[in-house]
Amino acid sequence: MYILLIALALLLVGPFLWMLIVALTTKGDLFAPPHIFIVNSINEIAGCFNDSGFSCLANFKEVWSSFPMVRFLVNSIIISVSGILINLFIASLAAYPLARLDFPGRNIIFYGMLATLMLPEEANLIVNFITCGWFGLMDNLLGVILPGAASVFGIFLMRQAYLTVPKELEDAARLDGATDWQIWAHIMLPLARPALATLAIFSFVAYWNTFLWPLIILQDPNKFPLSVGLSWLAGTFSSKFRVVAAGGVIAILPVIVVFLALQRHFLKGISQGAVKS
Amino acid sequence: MLRLKITLVAYLFLIPALVLLALFTFYPVTLGIILSFFKYNIISPPEFVGLGNYIQLFKDPKFVIAMQNSLVYLLVVPCIQIASIALAILVNQNIRGISLFRALYYVPVITSIVIVAIIWRWILGDNGMLNSILKLFAGGGEGIHWLTNPATALVSVMFVTFWKGIGYYMVIYLAGLSAIPPELEEASRIDGANKWQTIWHVILPLLKPSIALSTIISSIAALKVFGEIFVMTEGGPLFSTTTMVYYIYEEAFTKLHLGYASAIGVVLALAIGAFSYLNVRFFREGGLESY
């Protein structure tokens, strides 16, 4: 049983380990048969730790010096963090009336939002490209963040969370004279914290990995996030895979670290969303 | 009076979301449809051509190829679903360390498609790891030109989509499996059914809502695939991996045929709508209620 599980794990995680090994080696035939490749690579990496110059980090040094990796990293962080905050703010606000208030137009808005989940965002790219041109958001990080900031997925997630808040709490608060703002801020929001955390994780992964839209809207390489920067790197260094691999490791590490640290919440959050729907 | 106040408050909460959605989703959809009736390339003013773009579309051999490739890409869906269900059943046991394996299987899902595509482009390259392994077992030979042979390129890219997506659906199915009361499985075993019979006659029918949800999501994703193709094959060789969205990207952003690209977008949106509808009809009922 464990053999099967481990074999599958190798199949699904192996390619990343391979990239890590390639990034850490500088000599040897990349195209050698796998067993020779692994043995040679492990030899070289083990030897590297005795070497004072840390030669196995040579690829990382090269990536660092030829490409604005720090800029890419910083841009990705800016986009992700701002994106998460805006996403959480908008979704937690918008979900409240959809969950708890009865007002004209509620169903239209709800089903309208549902319909957008079916549309290919790709068809919107063209018009959004033109719109951002009008608003001067071309080649601008804000232009990368804003179009995805009103996440319908996020609004629905928060709405689910608010729906599970016991009505008695809300009724009691209203009897005490609380306004909707107070109910939202002091009852709904604190009780929906797991959903907020789940949304934050999803937003982080989505914004960190976003590729097509920044590719289209950004022209200045100094504004590229890691995903676009890496694609640029892969194009320029198409023959020096070790350097590209080093760049890939740098790009992937934050997401994997965050994920493995928070994976319990992450997987739990998704399953809750799936069961409810 | 109270009703008015509630309405006002409701819309105040909704305004940030509505503004952004209106600007970046509802408006583009509407304008996209309108734009499909024009010829527009940003530099010169739009020129009305009525159904011209659509007529040109259906006479365009590249469009036919793109549509065919997208339809073939849908074959990925049953493969992913079957594999994910199997994986979910496999990891649905409470043995030690299983949550680590679940997390590991999910890792491809959270990594950027760019990195995944770059890695696989090198593994599937003519001199890549896969061919090295194959040559080992075949005692030499040339290996297969996975990405440069028009006959194998599309399948290779589809495999990458498959590989990256399994974990995602595994989690959805895990949630579905956890909703099945274990008593049903036990009852089935007491009645003498073996593992396969239990899976086929008890578990799968109860999993129907999850299967329905996953199939719809997966089909839409398959029709919208882009990243893998952009990084691994750029639509080639010989357009064998040009799918609908990649075609839209090429026409809109490399050739600046914005009106034409919008028309393709409209056709794609209709196709996705039709597919989603078919999926919903197909998976009408099922789950715990059918017991």
XYZ file of C-alpha atoms in Angstrom:
568
model
C 0.000 0.000 0.000
C 2.704 2.461 0.991
C 4.659 1.481 -2.084
C 1.799 2.608 -4.260
C 1.421 5.862 -2.336
C 5.132 6.588 -2.543
C 5.258 5.738 -6.245
C 2.426 8.170 -6.919
C 4.116 10.796 -4.784
C 7.281 10.407 -6.851
C 5.265 10.775 -10.015
C 3.570 13.954 -8.833
C 6.400 15.610 -6.945
C 9.361 14.043 -8.745
C 9.554 16.595 -11.565
C 9.998 19.368 -8.992
C 12.740 17.425 -7.225
C 14.365 16.947 -10.600
C 14.287 20.690 -11.181
C 15.860 21.214 -7.766
C 18.666 18.786 -8.550
C 19.293 20.354 -11.936
C 19.398 23.791 -10.334
C 21.980 22.635 -7.829
C 24.386 20.991 -10.296
C 26.785 22.608 -12.690
C 28.499 19.768 -14.468
C 27.528 16.429 -15.876
C 25.402 15.448 -18.773
C 21.835 16.622 -18.418
C 20.774 14.055 -20.945
C 22.391 11.058 -19.347
C 20.259 8.052 -18.499
C 18.404 8.661 -15.228
C 20.343 6.396 -12.869
C 23.686 7.835 -13.965
C 22.250 11.325 -13.766
C 20.982 10.888 -10.220
C 24.190 9.346 -8.962
C 26.400 12.018 -10.535
C 24.174 14.797 -9.309
C 24.056 13.566 -5.741
C 27.839 13.224 -5.802
C 28.215 16.765 -6.949
C 25.743 18.200 -4.467
C 27.291 16.286 -1.583
C 30.699 17.527 -2.660
C 29.391 21.053 -2.796
C 28.842 21.180 0.926
C 32.530 20.560 1.512
C 33.431 23.271 -0.925
C 33.714 26.676 0.650
C 32.585 28.535 -2.426
C 29.220 26.747 -2.530
C 29.712 26.086 -6.200
C 26.393 24.351 -6.503
C 24.720 27.675 -6.001
C 26.399 28.974 -9.158
C 23.197 28.763 -11.155
C 21.359 30.765 -8.551
C 24.063 33.396 -8.631
C 23.826 33.602 -12.401
C 20.055 33.922 -12.404
C 20.304 36.552 -9.706
C 22.812 38.640 -11.632
C 21.392 38.414 -15.142
C 17.750 38.868 -14.299
C 16.056 41.273 -11.915
C 14.937 38.352 -9.747
C 14.563 40.568 -6.718
C 12.282 42.860 -8.708
C 10.241 39.895 -9.901
C 9.942 38.636 -6.335
C 8.998 42.054 -4.984
C 6.423 42.555 -7.718
C 4.863 39.178 -7.022
C 4.708 40.019 -3.321
C 3.146 43.427 -3.979
C 0.573 41.952 -6.330
C -0.261 39.047 -4.030
C -0.495 40.943 -0.761
C -2.499 43.853 -2.202
C -4.629 41.411 -4.127
C -5.419 39.389 -1.017
C -6.340 42.447 1.026
C -8.578 43.913 -1.652
C -10.149 40.518 -2.332
C -10.934 39.901 1.336
C -12.307 43.405 1.773
C -14.599 43.286 -1.243
C -15.790 39.707 -0.796
C -16.519 40.010 2.924
C -18.488 43.191 2.292
C -20.450 42.043 -0.742
C -21.390 38.659 0.683
C -23.210 40.126 3.685
C -26.295 41.522 1.925
C -26.410 38.459 -0.300
C -26.521 36.205 2.726
C -28.588 38.133 5.208
C -30.550 40.983 3.710
C -33.633 40.948 1.553
C -33.723 43.685 -1.052
C -34.877 44.195 -4.626
C -32.375 43.004 -7.201
C -30.766 40.470 -4.899
C -31.568 37.483 -7.092
C -30.513 39.223 -10.282
C -27.167 40.119 -8.759
C -26.688 36.623 -7.330
C -27.454 34.813 -10.574
C -25.552 37.394 -12.566
C -22.463 36.658 -10.500
C -23.058 32.929 -10.898
C -23.196 33.349 -14.668
C -19.804 35.020 -14.739
C -18.238 31.842 -13.346
C -19.045 30.146 -16.621
C -17.529 32.714 -18.900
C -14.006 32.298 -20.172
C -12.077 35.230 -18.698
C -9.909 35.041 -21.753
C -12.615 36.610 -23.885
C -12.692 39.546 -21.465
C -8.962 40.093 -21.786
C -9.331 42.120 -24.945
C -11.844 44.583 -23.548
C -10.074 44.783 -20.190
C -6.892 45.569 -22.097
C -8.671 48.481 -23.784
C -10.345 49.581 -20.524
C -7.056 49.660 -18.674
C -5.683 51.753 -21.506
C -8.391 54.364 -20.918
C -7.798 54.504 -17.195
C -4.063 54.768 -17.575
C -3.533 51.405 -15.910
C -1.417 50.046 -18.724
C 1.933 48.669 -17.641
C 0.851 49.257 -14.070
C 0.749 46.803 -11.172
C -2.655 48.137 -10.153
C -3.900 47.153 -13.579
C -2.754 43.622 -12.827
C -4.530 43.484 -9.470
C -7.850 45.198 -10.082
C -9.593 43.045 -12.693
C -9.377 39.973 -10.491
C -10.066 41.803 -7.251
C -13.819 41.213 -7.207
C -13.668 37.458 -7.004
C -17.085 35.866 -7.379
C -15.644 32.680 -5.925
C -14.614 34.695 -2.867
C -18.028 36.319 -2.540
C -19.752 32.943 -2.660
C -17.317 31.486 -0.148
C -17.981 34.296 2.322
C -21.709 34.042 1.701
C -21.587 30.347 2.651
C -19.758 31.287 5.832
C -22.250 34.009 6.776
C -25.157 31.642 6.148
C -23.860 29.327 8.844
C -23.883 32.042 11.503
C -26.845 31.326 13.818
C -29.707 33.672 13.162
C -30.323 34.075 16.913
C -27.066 35.967 17.299
C -28.090 38.392 14.615
C -31.621 38.773 15.977
C -30.310 39.432 19.455
C -27.991 42.099 18.110
C -30.792 43.771 16.202
C -32.956 43.787 19.327
C -30.107 45.587 21.048
C -30.276 48.191 18.311
C -27.207 47.267 16.289
C -26.895 48.591 12.754
C -25.994 46.326 9.863
C -22.447 47.656 9.905
C -22.031 46.680 13.523
C -23.545 43.269 12.930
C -21.207 42.743 10.023
C -18.103 43.925 11.846
C -18.695 42.382 15.259
C -20.629 39.192 14.543
C -20.329 38.073 10.930
C -16.707 38.837 10.303
C -15.179 37.264 13.431
C -17.262 34.106 13.035
C -16.281 33.809 9.381
C -12.581 33.845 10.106
C -11.897 30.309 8.754
C -13.526 31.292 5.466
C -11.435 34.460 5.379
C -8.320 32.376 5.920
C -9.333 29.974 3.170
C -10.039 32.853 0.801
C -6.697 34.423 1.672
C -4.878 31.214 0.780
C -6.743 30.816 -2.500
C -6.150 34.457 -3.388
C -2.474 34.124 -2.611
C -2.032 31.114 -4.874
C -4.110 32.701 -7.649
C -2.296 36.036 -7.560
C 1.139 34.503 -7.123
C 0.660 32.263 -10.161
C -1.262 34.648 -12.393
C 0.359 34.651 -15.785
C -1.714 35.520 -18.835
C -3.102 38.856 -17.683
C 0.184 40.396 -16.450
C 1.821 39.062 -19.608
C -0.605 41.110 -21.669
C -0.779 44.282 -19.670
C 2.838 44.773 -18.555
C 5.592 45.886 -20.886
C 8.358 47.015 -18.573
C 10.348 43.949 -17.478
C 10.982 45.608 -14.136
C 7.303 45.299 -13.369
C 7.040 41.598 -14.198
C 5.936 39.258 -11.460
C 7.764 35.952 -11.097
C 5.490 34.025 -13.472
C 6.020 36.364 -16.396
C 9.653 36.943 -15.482
C 10.274 33.220 -15.448
C 8.690 32.773 -18.857
C 10.942 35.562 -20.147
C 13.923 33.873 -18.501
C 13.058 30.538 -20.064
C 12.881 32.149 -23.452
C 16.189 33.957 -23.173
C 18.076 31.098 -21.570
C 16.414 28.316 -23.500
C 19.689 26.425 -23.809
C 20.901 26.905 -20.249
C 18.297 24.924 -18.415
C 20.236 24.896 -15.164
C 19.865 28.645 -14.869
C 16.175 28.478 -15.725
C 15.775 25.712 -13.158
C 17.365 27.927 -10.515
C 14.881 30.645 -11.381
C 12.077 28.116 -11.172
C 13.156 27.009 -7.708
C 13.145 30.619 -6.512
C 9.679 31.163 -7.964
C 8.183 28.009 -6.561
C 9.637 27.970 -3.081
C 7.329 30.570 -1.432
C 4.159 28.870 -2.619
C 5.276 25.394 -1.580
C 6.481 26.596 1.815
C 3.255 28.490 2.494
C 1.209 25.554 1.275
C 2.948 22.828 3.273
C 2.748 24.983 6.387
C -0.957 25.704 6.007
C -2.072 22.611 4.142
C -4.467 21.460 6.789
C -6.520 24.647 6.551
C -6.186 24.717 2.811
C -7.477 21.232 2.089
C -10.155 21.564 4.731
C -11.345 24.829 3.206
C -11.676 23.362 -0.254
C -13.573 20.304 0.932
C -15.994 22.456 2.848
C -16.666 24.479 -0.261
C -17.116 21.354 -2.326
C -19.495 19.632 0.074
C -21.689 22.695 0.485
C -22.094 23.188 -3.226
C -39.345 53.245 4.717
C -37.517 50.417 6.436
C -37.405 48.582 3.127
C -35.725 51.548 1.490
C -33.169 51.748 4.262
C -32.364 48.053 3.977
C -31.989 48.372 0.215
C -29.661 51.320 0.624
C -27.493 49.550 3.158
C -27.392 46.413 1.009
C -26.165 48.313 -2.010
C -23.595 50.194 0.052
C -22.068 46.859 1.021
C -22.207 45.719 -2.565
C -20.831 48.793 -4.311
C -17.085 47.978 -4.344
C -17.761 44.500 -5.738
C -20.407 45.688 -8.194
C -18.226 48.486 -9.542
C -15.300 46.158 -10.176
C -17.476 43.402 -11.568
C -19.345 45.806 -13.809
C -16.116 47.303 -15.083
C -14.080 44.147 -15.579
C -16.651 41.433 -16.165
C -20.135 42.574 -17.222
C -18.893 45.430 -19.381
C -16.257 43.343 -21.197
C -18.794 40.641 -21.918
C -21.190 43.143 -23.456
C -18.529 45.096 -25.290
C -16.889 41.873 -26.419
C -20.083 40.841 -28.111
C -20.410 44.271 -29.723
C -16.753 44.293 -30.727
C -17.207 41.010 -32.559
C -19.229 42.872 -35.169
C -16.397 45.284 -35.905
C -12.892 45.285 -37.274
C -10.632 46.951 -34.705
C -6.887 47.106 -34.193
C -6.474 49.980 -31.713
C -4.537 52.076 -34.178
C -7.422 52.964 -36.471
C -11.064 53.536 -35.441
C -13.391 50.531 -35.378
C -15.036 49.585 -38.635
C -18.452 47.977 -38.653
C -18.534 44.662 -40.527
C -21.723 43.082 -39.220
C -21.475 39.317 -39.390
C -18.268 39.567 -41.412
C -16.051 38.209 -38.650
C -18.304 35.231 -38.082
C -18.513 34.400 -41.763
C -14.751 34.625 -41.999
C -14.452 32.412 -38.913
C -16.313 29.510 -40.381
C -14.300 29.694 -43.586
C -11.056 29.932 -41.632
C -9.204 26.595 -41.631
C -7.246 27.627 -38.548
C -10.493 28.165 -36.639
C -11.662 24.679 -37.581
C -8.343 23.268 -36.385
C -8.592 25.244 -33.138
C -12.100 23.966 -32.516
C -11.087 20.387 -33.269
C -8.105 20.644 -30.942
C -10.284 22.053 -28.184
C -12.803 19.247 -28.608
C -10.015 16.648 -28.534
C -8.723 18.350 -25.398
C -12.026 17.489 -23.727
C -10.876 13.863 -23.751
C -8.676 14.863 -20.838
C -11.797 15.216 -18.690
C -12.819 11.554 -18.299
C -9.159 10.602 -17.811
C -8.670 13.122 -15.010
C -11.965 12.237 -13.341
C -11.368 8.487 -13.310
C -7.805 8.959 -12.053
C -8.875 11.440 -9.372
C -11.668 9.224 -8.108
C -9.241 6.315 -7.879
C -6.721 8.525 -6.103
C -9.352 9.829 -3.690
C -10.486 6.312 -2.817
C -6.847 5.393 -2.308
C -6.108 8.247 0.094
C -9.407 8.021 1.890
C -7.951 5.623 4.433
C -6.878 6.589 7.897
C -3.377 5.165 7.819
C -0.406 6.981 9.263
C 0.975 9.856 7.284
C -1.861 9.887 4.760
C -2.330 13.616 5.086
C 1.255 14.116 3.959
C 0.532 12.155 0.805
C -2.646 14.127 0.186
C -0.677 17.347 0.471
C 2.074 16.044 -1.826
C -0.451 15.041 -4.467
C -1.839 18.563 -4.329
C 1.520 20.274 -4.911
C 1.304 20.361 -8.728
C -2.027 22.160 -8.419
C -0.664 25.127 -6.522
C 2.450 25.663 -8.585
C 2.512 28.126 -11.423
C 1.572 26.680 -14.797
C 4.641 28.415 -16.202
C 7.032 26.419 -14.045
C 5.129 23.191 -14.597
C 5.167 23.709 -18.347
C 8.877 24.590 -18.376
C 9.766 21.461 -16.419
C 7.667 19.210 -18.620
C 8.932 20.878 -21.766
C 12.379 19.702 -20.761
C 11.302 16.257 -19.593
C 9.419 15.711 -22.853
C 12.129 17.266 -25.001
C 13.796 15.252 -27.717
C 16.771 14.709 -25.405
C 14.813 14.921 -22.198
C 14.429 12.661 -19.207
C 11.512 10.679 -20.627
C 13.356 9.735 -23.779
C 16.425 8.851 -21.696
C 14.331 6.403 -19.690
C 12.701 5.005 -22.825
C 16.054 4.552 -24.551
C 17.243 2.660 -21.502
C 14.471 0.120 -21.851
C 14.540 -0.012 -25.631
C 18.300 -0.381 -25.730
C 18.994 2.750 -27.750
C 16.960 4.248 -30.515
C 15.885 7.789 -31.065
C 13.117 8.312 -28.572
C 9.818 9.944 -29.437
C 9.548 13.583 -30.505
C 6.786 14.306 -28.041
C 6.510 18.022 -28.564
C 7.848 18.414 -32.076
C 5.782 15.742 -33.784
C 2.306 17.039 -34.698
C 0.873 13.597 -33.965
C 2.012 13.529 -30.329
C 2.205 17.196 -29.374
C -1.425 17.644 -28.338
C -1.483 14.479 -26.238
C 1.744 15.556 -24.535
C 0.278 18.895 -23.554
C -2.928 17.191 -22.442
C -0.862 14.935 -20.205
C 0.600 17.973 -18.468
C -2.899 19.305 -17.827
C -3.824 15.873 -16.471
C -0.774 15.713 -14.234
C -1.333 19.168 -12.819
C -5.063 18.721 -12.252
C -5.393 15.330 -10.550
C -4.782 16.645 -7.047
C -7.432 19.336 -7.401
C -10.228 16.916 -8.189
C -8.894 14.378 -5.719
C -9.718 16.851 -2.967
C -13.236 17.424 -4.272
C -13.818 13.671 -4.366
C -12.326 13.232 -0.903
C -14.941 15.631 0.379
C -17.629 13.705 -1.456
C -16.379 10.404 -0.087
C -16.393 11.732 3.454
C -20.117 12.407 3.112
C -20.850 8.745 2.447
C -21.843 6.966 5.672
C -19.463 4.047 6.286
C -22.426 1.850 7.215
C -23.376 1.609 3.561
C -19.969 0.261 2.652
C -20.094 -2.209 5.520
C -23.587 -3.361 4.569
C -22.392 -3.951 1.040
C -19.457 -6.007 2.270
C -21.725 -8.035 4.548
C -23.888 -8.774 1.548
C -20.822 -10.369 -0.030
C -19.719 -7.722 -2.492
C -16.007 -7.403 -3.217
C -14.160 -4.089 -3.376
C -14.841 -3.427 -7.059
C -18.537 -4.200 -6.756
C -18.798 -1.960 -3.748
C -17.132 0.855 -5.609
C -19.172 0.463 -8.745
C -22.609 -0.090 -7.202
C -22.478 1.815 -3.941
C -19.761 4.468 -3.900
C -19.901 5.795 -7.444
C -23.670 6.442 -7.519
C -23.375 8.245 -4.181
C -20.496 10.270 -5.569
C -22.635 11.563 -8.408
C -22.907 15.198 -7.222
C -19.120 15.413 -6.872
C -18.668 13.812 -10.286
C -21.130 16.276 -11.781
C -19.410 19.268 -10.203
C -15.930 18.074 -11.146
C -16.891 17.226 -14.718
C -18.341 20.667 -15.290
C -15.328 22.437 -13.795
C -12.954 20.155 -15.682
C -14.718 20.588 -19.026
C -14.717 24.364 -18.724
C -11.049 24.299 -17.756
C -10.211 22.044 -20.711
C -11.924 24.415 -23.120
C -10.042 27.363 -21.578
C -6.578 25.826 -21.506
C -3.761 28.235 -22.385
C -0.647 28.323 -20.180
C 0.669 24.871 -21.027
C 0.352 25.524 -24.740
C 1.899 28.981 -24.582
C 5.014 27.760 -22.793
C 5.448 24.293 -24.266
C 4.517 24.484 -27.906
C 3.263 27.984 -28.801
C 0.398 26.468 -30.705
C 2.594 24.319 -32.896
C 3.939 22.246 -34.441
C 1.799 22.912 -37.478
C -1.028 24.302 -35.306
C -1.551 20.865 -33.742
C -1.773 22.421 -30.315
C -3.603 25.599 -31.201
C -6.735 25.536 -29.081
C -9.503 28.128 -28.933
C -8.031 30.361 -26.249
C -4.547 30.226 -27.730
C -6.063 31.210 -31.072
C -7.832 34.152 -29.394
C -4.553 35.212 -27.822
C -2.708 35.060 -31.136
C -5.312 36.961 -33.101
C -5.851 39.596 -30.411
C -2.417 40.272 -29.009
C 0.038 39.341 -31.689
C -1.957 40.295 -34.767
C -4.181 42.961 -33.176
C -7.306 41.579 -34.897
C -9.378 42.568 -31.884
C -12.777 42.337 -33.562
C -12.040 38.939 -35.054
C -10.672 37.670 -31.739
C -13.803 38.885 -29.977
C -15.904 36.875 -32.389
C -13.894 33.756 -31.539
C -14.434 34.621 -27.891
C -18.185 34.786 -28.358
C -18.217 31.408 -30.078
C -16.115 29.950 -27.261
C -18.414 31.405 -24.600
C -21.411 29.852 -26.353
C -19.599 26.519 -26.547
C -18.796 26.632 -22.835
C -22.375 27.569 -22.054
C -23.675 24.693 -24.159
C -21.282 22.244 -22.520
C -22.157 23.332 -19.020
C -25.833 22.985 -19.836
C -25.304 19.496 -21.270
C -23.335 18.508 -18.196
C -26.032 19.714 -15.839
C -28.726 17.871 -17.784
C -26.636 14.705 -17.852
C -26.088 14.660 -14.126
C -29.639 15.394 -13.147
C -30.033 13.602 -9.838
C -28.088 11.256 -7.644
C -26.203 11.201 -4.405
C -27.598 10.375 -1.024
C -31.137 11.275 -2.062
C -31.307 8.378 -4.488
C -31.224 6.078 -1.468
